[in-house]
Amino acid sequence: MSAPRVLVVPGGVPCRGVVRTPGEKSISHRAVLLGALADGTSIVHGLSDGADVGASLAAVEAMGAGVDRPGDGTVVLHGGRGRLHPADGPLDCGNSGTSMRLLAGLVAGFGWETELVGDESLSGRPMDRVAEPLGLMGATVHGRGERCLPPLHVRGGALHGIDWTSRVASAQVKSAILLAGLSASGTTVVREAVTTRTHTEEMLAEAGADITVEPWGEGRIVSVRASSLQPVERTVPGDPSASAFFVVAGCVVPGSAVDVEGVYSGPARLGYVPVLQRMGADVTLVPGQPGTATIRATASPMRATEVRASEIPSLDEIPVLAVAAAVAQGTTVFSDVGELRVKEVDRLAAVADMVAAFGAFATIEGDTLAITGVGGPLRGGRFDSQGDHRMAMAAAVAGLAAGPGERSLVTGFGAVETSYRGFADDLRRLTGVDSPRPLLVAIDGPAGAGKSTVSTAVAERLGIDRLDTGAMYRAVAALALERGVRPDDAAAVAALAAGSVIEVGERVAIDGMDVTAVIRSPEVGQAVSVVAANPEVRHHLVRRQQAWAAAHGGGVVEGRDIGSVVFPQAQVKVYLTASPEERARRRNDEAPGGVARRDRIDSTRDASPLREAEDAHRLDTTGRTVQDVVEEVLSWL
Ligand code: C5P
């Protein structure tokens, strides 16, 4: 299942119940890498399902670690140094700096060369901070230029311990050195003047590594000696930044009561909670398993406050706190938040735009953001994430905070896959029936009405995928003709439809046979309506169309029965028509009278005939430009 590409959010639907956010990212990365090294079977519950941790997981899998997913978000790793081998190609770290730096330390202990690559943004991030200490330990590490930019080539082997004093506070660098130290002779020592995140040393100790930690001024000295690791079963605590979205929803949507369970409560990670408390929110922290808490939020009126950046060091929770500010009475001031400009997008501008889209007011002066709230429910709005996962989730919460009866649209919602694939599913569980859903646009109508052109353009404008269901029926007809099966041999054609794999995209293929051109032939045009009148064929194809939408996070789907049978829940249904002359002209490649014949069969058959859904918008495209028609369809969103 994919995250919705466009999320439709009903306003004023309360959130009630218990939710658990995906695993905290730093701990998840380390659980994967230590699981790959440990001899035996490690079990990780609640691993982060985001793309970054996915990159670490794919990397260890490529080196021979076994990865099973028995369900329930549990990941089982079969690891051990003896199992690991050189990967077939480069290890792709995607957008994840953590993956690249930690993996560099891990593979430095292996007697072969590994190439680590990343996406465009990661390829611009310096790796010299890890390359230098790993080089001193005896590995050969090359990147581009002086700052050692990716791709990174690491040749490992016989390492020896070093005594390294960190020049920058970085848990990633510390972790890379410690991971390499697991296979180095002697003792590997990392001194840090300021203590950075301590997950690596804690998790290594838990896995039985020979590791010691002593205080060093305000920081610490961590020493590790060559060790083999024991497998561990662990539950990764919930991600604190992700918890903020549900907690704010719980605070601001009237009637809500939300428990976010098992949230990591380590130092300086839940600074957003006291901010909400100052705003008058009813939020409490209930201690859970060591290092975790349940955050309980109940809706209550909110008032403005002042927020200093030092309260939220990563600034990750500012977008959703901005939603709380938009609902609150008065002007909330966020100071020193200029760093928001250099996040995934210019988040400072994005936050101001979002707040305005939902009816509140925002101003930016220097590094200060001021939001004047409406003192109650917001207005339904339309907002594009520009590919930023946190903006997408914050906007979904803003949509819920709109008044009852309002409806909001978040485009670019697929960005949530970076950190929280199941966000919309979790939100749906908390809100029940009238909940946020992926956008589905159903476009039906007779041949030549303009469905393909219009659906392609609408999908492009919304950034969602398009499915041409007619091409699926045509593919089955083409396969029947190819196999010498008569189109009216119902049982034989149904068997073909049931047993075949159909791919519909830019190219159309059935059972691996490319039929992109042949499905537009007059022969297939003749046969398709007979094939499509076969109830069993329809049954198989409708199920696949529904699965397609689930896998694509919604979409624009065109056909004959989309609004009435395949997706009766589609938020927008369009019934396109055009005059018979116009339609025949548009389909002039078809045999004379072919369009009329097809229309007759399509609308008089027993099995879901071509029919206008009751709640469809009827649109006659005769003599109208594509752009004009598309604008009208988009206006119905
Ligand atoms: O859309 P297109 O003209 O390519 O569709 C070809 C045929 O497929 C239609 O004439 C109709 O018989 C069938 N069809 C259908 N239901 C759909 C889509 C197409 O019956 N959802």
XYZ file of C-alpha atoms and ligand atoms in Angstrom:
658
model
C 0.000 0.000 0.000
C 1.245 3.454 -0.806
C 0.521 6.650 1.048
C -2.205 8.694 -0.656
C -0.797 11.106 -3.243
C -3.552 13.588 -2.558
C -5.359 13.455 0.763
C -8.926 14.658 1.143
C -9.513 15.733 4.746
C -12.955 16.386 6.258
C -12.986 19.152 8.834
C -14.008 18.817 12.469
C -13.782 15.024 12.718
C -12.519 14.256 16.236
C -9.546 11.946 16.788
C -10.159 9.345 19.453
C -8.101 6.357 20.471
C -4.602 5.031 20.810
C -1.865 5.280 18.232
C 1.795 4.307 18.004
C 4.135 6.201 15.732
C 6.779 4.422 13.650
C 10.062 3.634 15.351
C 12.439 6.424 16.227
C 14.784 6.800 13.299
C 18.214 6.890 14.994
C 17.478 3.753 16.986
C 15.980 2.034 13.929
C 19.124 2.549 11.805
C 21.289 1.126 14.572
C 18.971 -1.827 15.198
C 19.348 -2.763 11.521
C 23.136 -2.481 11.406
C 23.742 -4.260 14.713
C 21.254 -6.951 13.664
C 23.288 -7.540 10.500
C 26.486 -7.998 12.528
C 25.037 -10.068 15.369
C 25.416 -13.844 15.079
C 21.898 -15.223 14.844
C 18.381 -13.886 14.682
C 17.553 -10.379 15.885
C 13.926 -9.311 16.155
C 12.941 -5.662 15.857
C 9.418 -4.543 16.623
C 8.239 -1.136 15.491
C 11.110 -0.381 13.130
C 10.771 2.951 11.316
C 9.020 2.280 8.002
C 10.420 5.408 6.372
C 12.590 5.478 3.281
C 15.757 6.389 5.223
C 15.762 3.314 7.428
C 14.600 1.350 4.374
C 17.909 2.299 2.743
C 19.898 0.858 5.671
C 17.813 -2.291 5.577
C 18.244 -2.756 1.826
C 22.000 -2.244 2.226
C 22.499 -4.987 4.805
C 20.226 -7.264 2.789
C 22.407 -6.662 -0.282
C 25.399 -7.796 1.797
C 23.762 -11.079 2.717
C 21.820 -10.398 5.906
C 18.445 -12.153 5.839
C 15.444 -9.879 6.295
C 11.952 -11.236 7.043
C 8.808 -9.271 7.710
C 6.356 -11.559 9.458
C 3.783 -8.734 9.717
C 2.707 -6.300 12.432
C 5.656 -4.070 11.573
C 8.137 -6.613 12.953
C 11.419 -7.108 11.110
C 13.534 -10.215 11.662
C 17.222 -10.018 10.785
C 19.443 -13.040 10.263
C 22.951 -11.752 10.652
C 26.540 -12.570 11.488
C 29.907 -11.623 10.042
C 30.190 -15.083 8.482
C 27.039 -14.474 6.382
C 28.002 -11.091 5.022
C 29.676 -10.755 1.636
C 30.397 -7.998 -0.894
C 27.190 -6.585 -2.418
C 26.619 -7.056 -6.164
C 26.600 -3.321 -6.755
C 26.768 -0.017 -4.886
C 24.800 0.349 -1.651
C 22.148 3.023 -2.295
C 21.662 5.244 0.764
C 19.023 7.365 -0.979
C 18.563 10.581 0.985
C 19.909 9.171 4.241
C 23.122 10.657 5.622
C 22.829 8.399 8.673
C 22.835 5.302 6.460
C 25.907 6.425 4.572
C 28.002 7.410 7.588
C 27.108 4.407 9.715
C 27.486 1.959 6.835
C 30.921 3.432 6.064
C 32.001 2.468 9.585
C 30.430 -0.970 9.284
C 31.990 -1.913 5.932
C 35.402 -0.547 7.003
C 35.666 -3.761 8.998
C 35.214 -5.982 5.910
C 38.124 -7.092 3.742
C 36.568 -5.926 0.474
C 35.636 -2.720 -1.302
C 32.156 -1.238 -0.969
C 30.682 1.653 -2.921
C 28.114 3.846 -1.136
C 25.931 6.100 -3.284
C 23.128 8.566 -2.521
C 20.567 10.782 -4.209
C 21.410 14.237 -5.500
C 21.089 15.944 -2.133
C 23.118 13.318 -0.251
C 25.748 13.429 -3.007
C 26.427 17.028 -1.984
C 27.024 16.234 1.696
C 30.643 15.918 2.925
C 31.840 12.561 4.228
C 35.334 13.688 5.247
C 34.358 13.596 8.912
C 34.053 9.826 8.761
C 36.660 9.253 6.049
C 39.461 10.724 8.125
C 39.146 8.620 11.302
C 38.348 5.452 9.309
C 41.484 6.120 7.231
C 43.551 6.443 10.396
C 42.215 3.063 11.502
C 43.579 1.494 8.321
C 40.644 1.594 5.879
C 40.969 3.281 2.484
C 38.121 5.745 1.946
C 37.730 7.796 -1.224
C 35.113 10.304 -2.259
C 34.939 13.270 -4.632
C 37.049 16.332 -3.928
C 38.532 17.568 -0.696
C 35.349 17.124 1.335
C 35.040 13.518 0.209
C 31.588 13.777 -1.387
C 29.679 10.604 -2.321
C 29.926 8.201 -4.069
C 32.121 6.850 -1.320
C 34.498 3.925 -1.895
C 35.505 2.102 1.263
C 38.080 -0.683 1.242
C 38.251 -2.251 4.647
C 40.407 -4.859 6.226
C 42.819 -5.179 9.116
C 41.909 -2.177 11.266
C 43.616 -0.983 14.415
C 42.169 1.102 17.213
C 42.672 4.877 17.389
C 42.150 7.501 20.048
C 39.933 10.068 18.359
C 38.796 13.399 19.736
C 35.703 14.644 17.875
C 36.031 18.105 16.370
C 32.309 18.405 15.693
C 29.511 17.109 17.869
C 28.197 14.250 15.733
C 26.602 11.022 16.825
C 26.965 9.724 13.267
C 30.756 10.120 13.259
C 31.033 8.598 16.725
C 28.908 5.656 15.614
C 30.917 5.051 12.437
C 34.152 4.861 14.442
C 32.641 2.582 17.075
C 31.221 0.223 14.439
C 34.660 0.005 12.801
C 36.196 -0.488 16.253
C 34.216 -3.732 16.622
C 36.675 -5.396 14.239
C 39.842 -3.394 15.015
C 42.811 -4.642 16.999
C 43.461 -2.860 20.290
C 41.097 -0.312 21.768
C 39.173 2.302 19.776
C 38.464 5.448 21.766
C 36.113 8.318 20.871
C 36.222 11.440 23.010
C 33.436 13.959 22.622
C 33.420 17.294 24.396
C 29.614 17.439 24.213
C 27.609 14.257 24.557
C 25.722 13.498 21.348
C 22.909 10.932 21.005
C 24.027 7.848 22.935
C 22.051 5.127 21.149
C 25.061 3.412 19.537
C 27.030 2.876 22.724
C 23.899 1.829 24.632
C 22.787 -0.631 21.972
C 26.311 -2.041 21.528
C 26.519 -2.684 25.285
C 23.123 -4.381 25.131
C 24.386 -6.658 22.346
C 27.318 -7.727 24.503
C 30.111 -5.636 22.950
C 33.216 -4.954 25.038
C 32.495 -1.253 25.508
C 32.969 1.253 28.311
C 31.754 4.814 28.781
C 33.265 7.373 31.184
C 32.475 11.013 31.714
C 34.802 13.596 30.177
C 34.017 17.174 31.142
C 30.566 17.870 29.694
C 30.982 14.988 27.316
C 32.147 11.414 27.460
C 34.811 8.950 26.409
C 33.585 5.777 24.737
C 36.035 2.881 24.314
C 35.344 -0.297 22.397
C 37.398 -3.423 21.721
C 36.965 -6.081 19.040
C 33.722 -7.897 19.823
C 31.187 -10.205 18.336
C 27.594 -9.186 18.903
C 24.676 -11.154 20.318
C 21.264 -10.940 18.670
C 18.710 -8.908 20.601
C 14.928 -8.679 20.500
C 13.871 -5.075 20.913
C 10.948 -2.740 20.470
C 11.998 0.547 18.936
C 10.273 3.359 20.819
C 7.951 5.595 18.830
C 9.312 8.600 16.991
C 8.791 11.753 19.092
C 8.583 14.145 16.137
C 5.884 12.037 14.510
C 3.926 11.945 17.779
C 3.457 15.718 17.591
C 1.016 15.453 14.668
C -1.486 13.327 16.581
C -0.958 15.185 19.838
C -1.725 18.514 18.178
C -4.739 16.958 16.418
C -5.913 15.710 19.821
C -5.526 19.209 21.281
C -7.189 21.257 18.575
C -10.005 19.202 17.045
C -13.049 19.522 19.330
C -14.136 16.259 20.902
C -10.731 14.580 20.508
C -8.906 12.391 23.036
C -5.712 10.743 21.802
C -3.063 8.583 23.457
C 0.222 8.307 21.578
C 1.885 5.285 23.125
C 5.484 4.209 23.557
C 7.052 7.498 22.439
C 10.805 7.863 22.910
C 11.219 10.362 25.737
C 15.011 10.836 25.694
C 16.617 14.203 26.414
C 15.422 17.239 24.472
C 13.089 15.311 22.176
C 9.675 16.296 23.559
C 10.136 20.049 23.852
C 6.891 20.596 21.989
C 4.823 19.250 24.907
C 5.511 22.135 27.339
C 4.814 24.554 24.474
C 1.336 23.078 24.030
C 0.807 23.105 27.779
C 1.585 26.845 27.855
C -1.033 27.259 25.142
C -3.593 25.830 27.526
C -3.675 22.400 25.940
C -4.656 19.429 28.020
C -1.543 17.288 27.414
C 0.114 14.956 29.882
C 3.116 12.627 29.768
C 2.572 9.248 31.365
C 5.849 7.321 31.854
C 5.871 3.910 30.161
C 8.675 1.403 29.534
C 12.050 2.930 30.490
C 12.850 5.793 28.137
C 9.317 6.002 26.764
C 6.083 7.743 27.594
C 2.468 7.836 26.538
C 1.398 11.314 25.522
C -2.237 11.980 26.290
C -4.000 14.870 24.578
C -7.588 16.049 24.996
C -9.123 18.931 23.086
C -9.453 22.239 24.873
C -9.385 25.922 23.882
C -5.896 27.170 23.021
C -4.231 30.549 23.478
C -1.092 32.064 21.973
C 2.398 31.730 23.433
C 6.028 32.540 22.680
C 8.240 29.756 21.406
C 12.045 29.904 21.413
C 13.919 27.756 18.907
C 16.015 26.280 21.736
C 12.875 24.542 23.017
C 12.635 22.528 19.794
C 16.306 22.043 18.772
C 15.574 20.220 15.503
C 12.659 22.577 14.662
C 10.899 19.476 13.328
C 7.710 20.144 15.270
C 7.312 23.793 14.223
C 5.021 23.054 11.229
C 2.450 21.287 13.383
C 2.847 23.741 16.278
C 1.986 26.376 13.676
C -1.356 24.601 13.220
C -1.953 24.846 16.979
C -1.074 28.550 16.745
C -3.499 28.986 13.836
C -6.343 27.621 15.963
C -5.322 29.506 19.137
C -6.614 32.860 20.296
C -3.971 35.561 19.875
C -0.562 35.844 18.218
C 2.019 33.119 18.753
C 5.609 34.154 18.125
C 8.277 31.643 17.100
C 11.702 33.293 17.439
C 15.075 32.300 15.920
C 13.517 29.847 13.506
C 15.496 31.008 10.431
C 17.012 27.511 10.128
C 13.611 26.400 8.823
C 14.619 27.976 5.509
C 17.171 25.229 4.845
C 15.098 22.143 5.617
C 13.710 19.844 2.874
C 12.073 22.995 1.453
C 11.984 26.578 2.717
C 9.793 25.500 5.606
C 9.507 29.006 6.986
C 7.708 30.207 3.860
C 5.811 26.926 3.598
C 4.483 27.215 7.149
C 3.316 30.780 6.513
C 1.582 29.701 3.290
C -0.081 26.770 5.008
C -1.429 28.866 7.856
C -2.835 31.366 5.350
C -4.381 28.586 3.245
C -6.409 27.490 6.266
C -7.604 30.973 7.134
C -5.176 32.224 9.829
C -2.520 34.948 9.462
C 1.240 34.621 9.417
C 4.069 37.107 9.092
C 7.812 36.534 8.821
C 10.249 39.186 10.000
C 13.873 38.155 9.894
C 14.043 34.860 11.752
C 10.771 35.398 13.595
C 7.490 33.843 12.586
C 4.285 35.257 14.046
C 0.954 33.499 13.660
C -2.330 35.089 14.599
C -4.859 32.397 15.222
C -8.557 32.428 14.497
C -9.471 31.356 18.022
C -11.470 28.354 16.810
C -11.961 26.046 13.828
C -10.002 26.864 10.676
C -11.335 27.248 7.145
C -11.001 24.280 4.786
C -7.938 24.795 2.604
C -5.860 23.478 -0.213
C -2.114 23.031 0.289
C 0.768 21.438 -1.580
C 3.583 19.842 0.441
C 6.202 20.575 -2.232
C 7.550 17.139 -1.361
C 8.090 17.895 2.335
C 6.806 15.109 4.602
C 6.343 17.271 7.702
C 4.430 19.949 5.791
C 2.155 17.243 4.342
C 1.312 15.844 7.785
C 0.900 19.281 9.378
C -1.516 20.280 6.606
C -3.559 17.118 7.205
C -3.912 18.139 10.853
C -4.895 21.663 9.758
C -7.584 20.094 7.561
C -9.022 18.215 10.540
C -8.938 21.430 12.564
C -11.267 23.070 10.029
C -14.922 23.369 10.936
C -17.407 20.529 10.411
C -18.567 20.347 6.792
C -15.338 21.904 5.487
C -13.143 19.836 3.204
C -9.407 20.256 2.588
C -7.061 18.906 -0.006
C -3.382 18.160 0.608
C -1.519 17.570 -2.634
C 1.990 16.118 -2.677
C 0.907 13.998 0.264
C 3.010 11.013 -0.887
C 5.995 12.822 0.668
C 5.021 11.279 4.018
C 6.733 8.087 2.846
C 10.046 9.678 3.832
C 9.250 9.152 7.475
C 5.740 7.818 8.041
C 4.213 5.628 5.362
C 1.129 4.737 7.426
C 0.281 8.249 8.622
C -3.017 8.456 6.731
C -3.994 4.950 7.867
C -3.335 5.853 11.495
C -5.251 9.091 11.138
C -8.114 7.170 9.568
C -8.205 4.740 12.484
C -8.399 7.632 14.942
C -11.106 9.476 13.048
C -13.334 6.614 11.900
C -15.766 6.625 9.053
C -15.644 10.233 7.896
C -11.920 10.236 7.722
C -9.117 11.448 5.523
C -8.945 9.451 2.312
C -6.818 9.285 -0.813
C -8.271 11.309 -3.661
C -10.056 9.292 -6.341
C -11.353 10.952 -9.466
C -13.690 8.783 -11.566
C -14.129 9.723 -15.210
C -16.747 7.810 -17.170
C -18.436 8.274 -20.487
C -18.898 6.814 -23.962
C -16.164 6.315 -26.552
C -14.681 9.529 -27.908
C -16.046 11.726 -25.097
C -12.498 12.856 -24.268
C -11.868 10.686 -21.195
C -8.242 9.827 -21.961
C -7.149 13.365 -22.725
C -9.002 14.863 -19.769
C -7.970 12.187 -17.260
C -4.324 12.448 -18.306
C -4.341 16.213 -17.857
C -6.212 16.108 -14.539
C -3.820 13.474 -13.159
C -0.848 15.540 -14.181
C -2.219 18.670 -12.562
C -2.872 16.824 -9.292
C 0.380 14.852 -9.298
C -1.431 11.523 -9.126
C -1.455 8.478 -11.394
C -4.013 7.657 -14.052
C -5.514 4.305 -14.914
C -7.095 3.621 -18.283
C -9.403 0.703 -17.493
C -10.489 0.470 -21.136
C -6.919 -0.570 -21.946
C -7.310 -3.492 -19.531
C -10.445 -4.764 -21.314
C -8.721 -4.201 -24.639
C -5.679 -6.180 -23.445
C -7.878 -9.169 -22.584
C -9.551 -8.910 -25.996
C -6.128 -8.773 -27.667
C -4.977 -11.850 -25.773
C -8.136 -13.732 -26.780
C -7.561 -12.891 -30.456
C -3.895 -13.839 -30.176
C -4.770 -17.213 -28.603
C -7.527 -17.895 -31.116
C -10.244 -17.718 -28.439
C -13.574 -16.371 -29.698
C -14.594 -13.180 -27.835
C -18.041 -14.640 -27.139
C -16.646 -17.857 -25.643
C -17.457 -16.587 -22.135
C -15.766 -19.341 -20.144
C -12.551 -19.331 -22.154
C -12.243 -15.528 -22.125
C -12.971 -15.410 -18.383
C -10.189 -17.948 -17.811
C -7.798 -15.766 -19.797
C -8.750 -12.705 -17.722
C -8.392 -14.574 -14.446
C -5.007 -16.044 -15.183
C -3.214 -13.179 -16.888
C -0.975 -10.437 -15.604
C -1.958 -7.068 -17.080
C 0.310 -4.038 -16.959
C -1.160 -0.671 -17.878
C 1.006 2.396 -17.995
C 2.754 4.125 -20.825
C 3.040 0.659 -22.358
C 0.295 -1.922 -22.093
C 1.242 -5.580 -21.716
C -0.584 -8.798 -20.957
C 1.335 -11.850 -19.794
C 4.517 -10.055 -20.780
C 3.322 -9.498 -24.370
C 3.467 -5.822 -25.377
C 0.034 -4.939 -26.786
C 0.342 -1.140 -26.690
C -0.291 -0.816 -30.425
C -2.498 -3.820 -31.086
C -5.174 -2.837 -28.531
C -5.976 0.179 -30.744
C -6.539 -1.992 -33.836
C -10.003 -2.249 -35.452
C -10.038 -6.005 -34.637
C -9.645 -5.376 -30.922
C -12.120 -2.455 -31.175
C -14.640 -4.942 -32.602
C -14.028 -7.587 -29.931
C -13.637 -5.503 -26.785
C -17.268 -4.677 -26.031
C -18.191 -8.351 -26.208
C -15.331 -9.233 -23.874
C -16.308 -6.387 -21.519
C -19.915 -7.595 -21.333
C -18.671 -10.817 -19.714
C -19.506 -10.562 -15.975
C -16.625 -12.786 -14.913
C -14.112 -10.749 -16.858
C -15.489 -7.626 -15.197
C -15.241 -9.216 -11.771
C -11.521 -9.931 -12.219
C -10.652 -6.586 -13.728
C -12.639 -4.523 -11.213
C -10.738 -6.167 -8.347
C -7.443 -5.322 -10.007
C -8.543 -1.739 -10.579
C -9.338 -1.405 -6.883
C -5.968 -2.906 -5.956
C -4.278 -0.494 -8.348
C -5.779 2.489 -6.527
C -4.695 1.139 -3.135
C -1.164 0.609 -4.393
C -0.990 4.020 -6.067
C -2.474 6.057 -3.217
C -5.577 7.010 -5.216
C -5.623 8.320 -8.751
C -7.656 9.358 -11.757
C -9.450 6.343 -13.193
C -11.312 6.390 -16.475
C -13.774 3.890 -17.880
C -17.492 3.156 -18.054
C -18.412 1.983 -14.546
C -15.810 3.708 -12.377
C -18.087 6.095 -10.466
C -20.932 3.599 -10.262
C -19.249 0.241 -9.549
C -15.462 0.344 -9.156
C -15.142 3.393 -6.890
C -18.580 4.510 -5.705
C -16.686 6.380 -2.940
C -14.719 8.535 -5.408
C -14.733 12.129 -4.203
C -15.128 13.501 -7.702
C -17.172 11.773 -10.407
C -17.309 13.072 -13.906
C -19.490 11.893 -16.754
C -18.063 13.172 -20.005
C -20.101 13.285 -23.186
C -19.868 14.865 -26.615
C -22.165 14.957 -29.607
C -22.268 11.684 -31.637
C -20.702 13.474 -34.632
C -17.864 14.837 -32.514
C -17.200 11.456 -30.901
C -17.187 9.639 -34.267
C -14.778 12.275 -35.596
C -12.437 11.816 -32.589
C -12.431 8.070 -33.107
C -12.067 8.159 -36.901
C -9.578 5.276 -36.784
C -12.370 2.964 -35.780
C -14.430 1.063 -38.368
C -17.411 3.131 -39.668
C -20.257 2.768 -37.190
C -17.857 1.151 -34.713
C -18.236 3.781 -32.002
C -22.020 3.663 -32.182
C -21.958 -0.151 -32.059
C -19.663 -0.164 -29.044
C -21.769 2.421 -27.235
C -24.884 0.349 -27.875
C -23.336 -2.840 -26.468
C -21.701 -0.975 -23.561
C -24.899 0.705 -22.458
C -27.312 -2.189 -22.949
C -25.278 -5.048 -21.457
C -26.429 -6.606 -18.157
C -23.110 -6.430 -16.331
C -22.530 -2.857 -15.092
C -23.540 -1.049 -18.269
C -22.290 2.417 -19.102
C -24.398 4.646 -16.897
C -24.057 8.059 -15.369
C -23.522 7.796 -11.593
C -26.234 9.715 -9.730
C -23.727 12.006 -8.103
C -21.600 12.550 -11.224
C -20.923 15.947 -12.752
C -22.040 15.819 -16.382
C -19.789 17.635 -18.778
C -20.280 17.977 -22.526
C -16.896 18.441 -24.161
C -18.202 19.266 -27.641
C -16.340 22.293 -28.961
C -14.507 22.952 -25.687
C -10.743 23.142 -25.157
C -8.995 20.573 -23.008
C -7.741 23.256 -20.650
C -11.212 24.603 -20.157
C -12.612 21.149 -19.360
C -9.741 20.351 -16.988
C -10.248 23.604 -15.075
C -13.905 22.773 -14.646
C -13.098 19.279 -13.317
C -10.518 20.734 -10.906
C -13.084 23.266 -9.699
C -15.182 20.360 -8.375
C -12.418 19.415 -5.957
O -12.151 3.407 -23.042
P -12.062 2.519 -24.267
O -12.839 3.020 -25.425
O -10.658 2.152 -24.598
O -12.745 1.169 -23.780
C -12.871 0.073 -24.631
C -14.052 -0.778 -24.209
O -13.806 -1.367 -22.953
C -15.348 -0.029 -24.042
O -16.057 0.103 -25.275
C -16.104 -0.914 -23.079
O -16.724 -1.988 -23.756
C -15.011 -1.509 -22.216
N -14.883 -0.864 -20.909
C -15.761 -1.218 -19.934
N -15.618 -0.722 -18.677
C -14.627 0.126 -18.394
C -13.739 0.528 -19.394
C -13.905 0.023 -20.662
O -16.676 -1.981 -20.175
N -14.478 0.577 -17.116
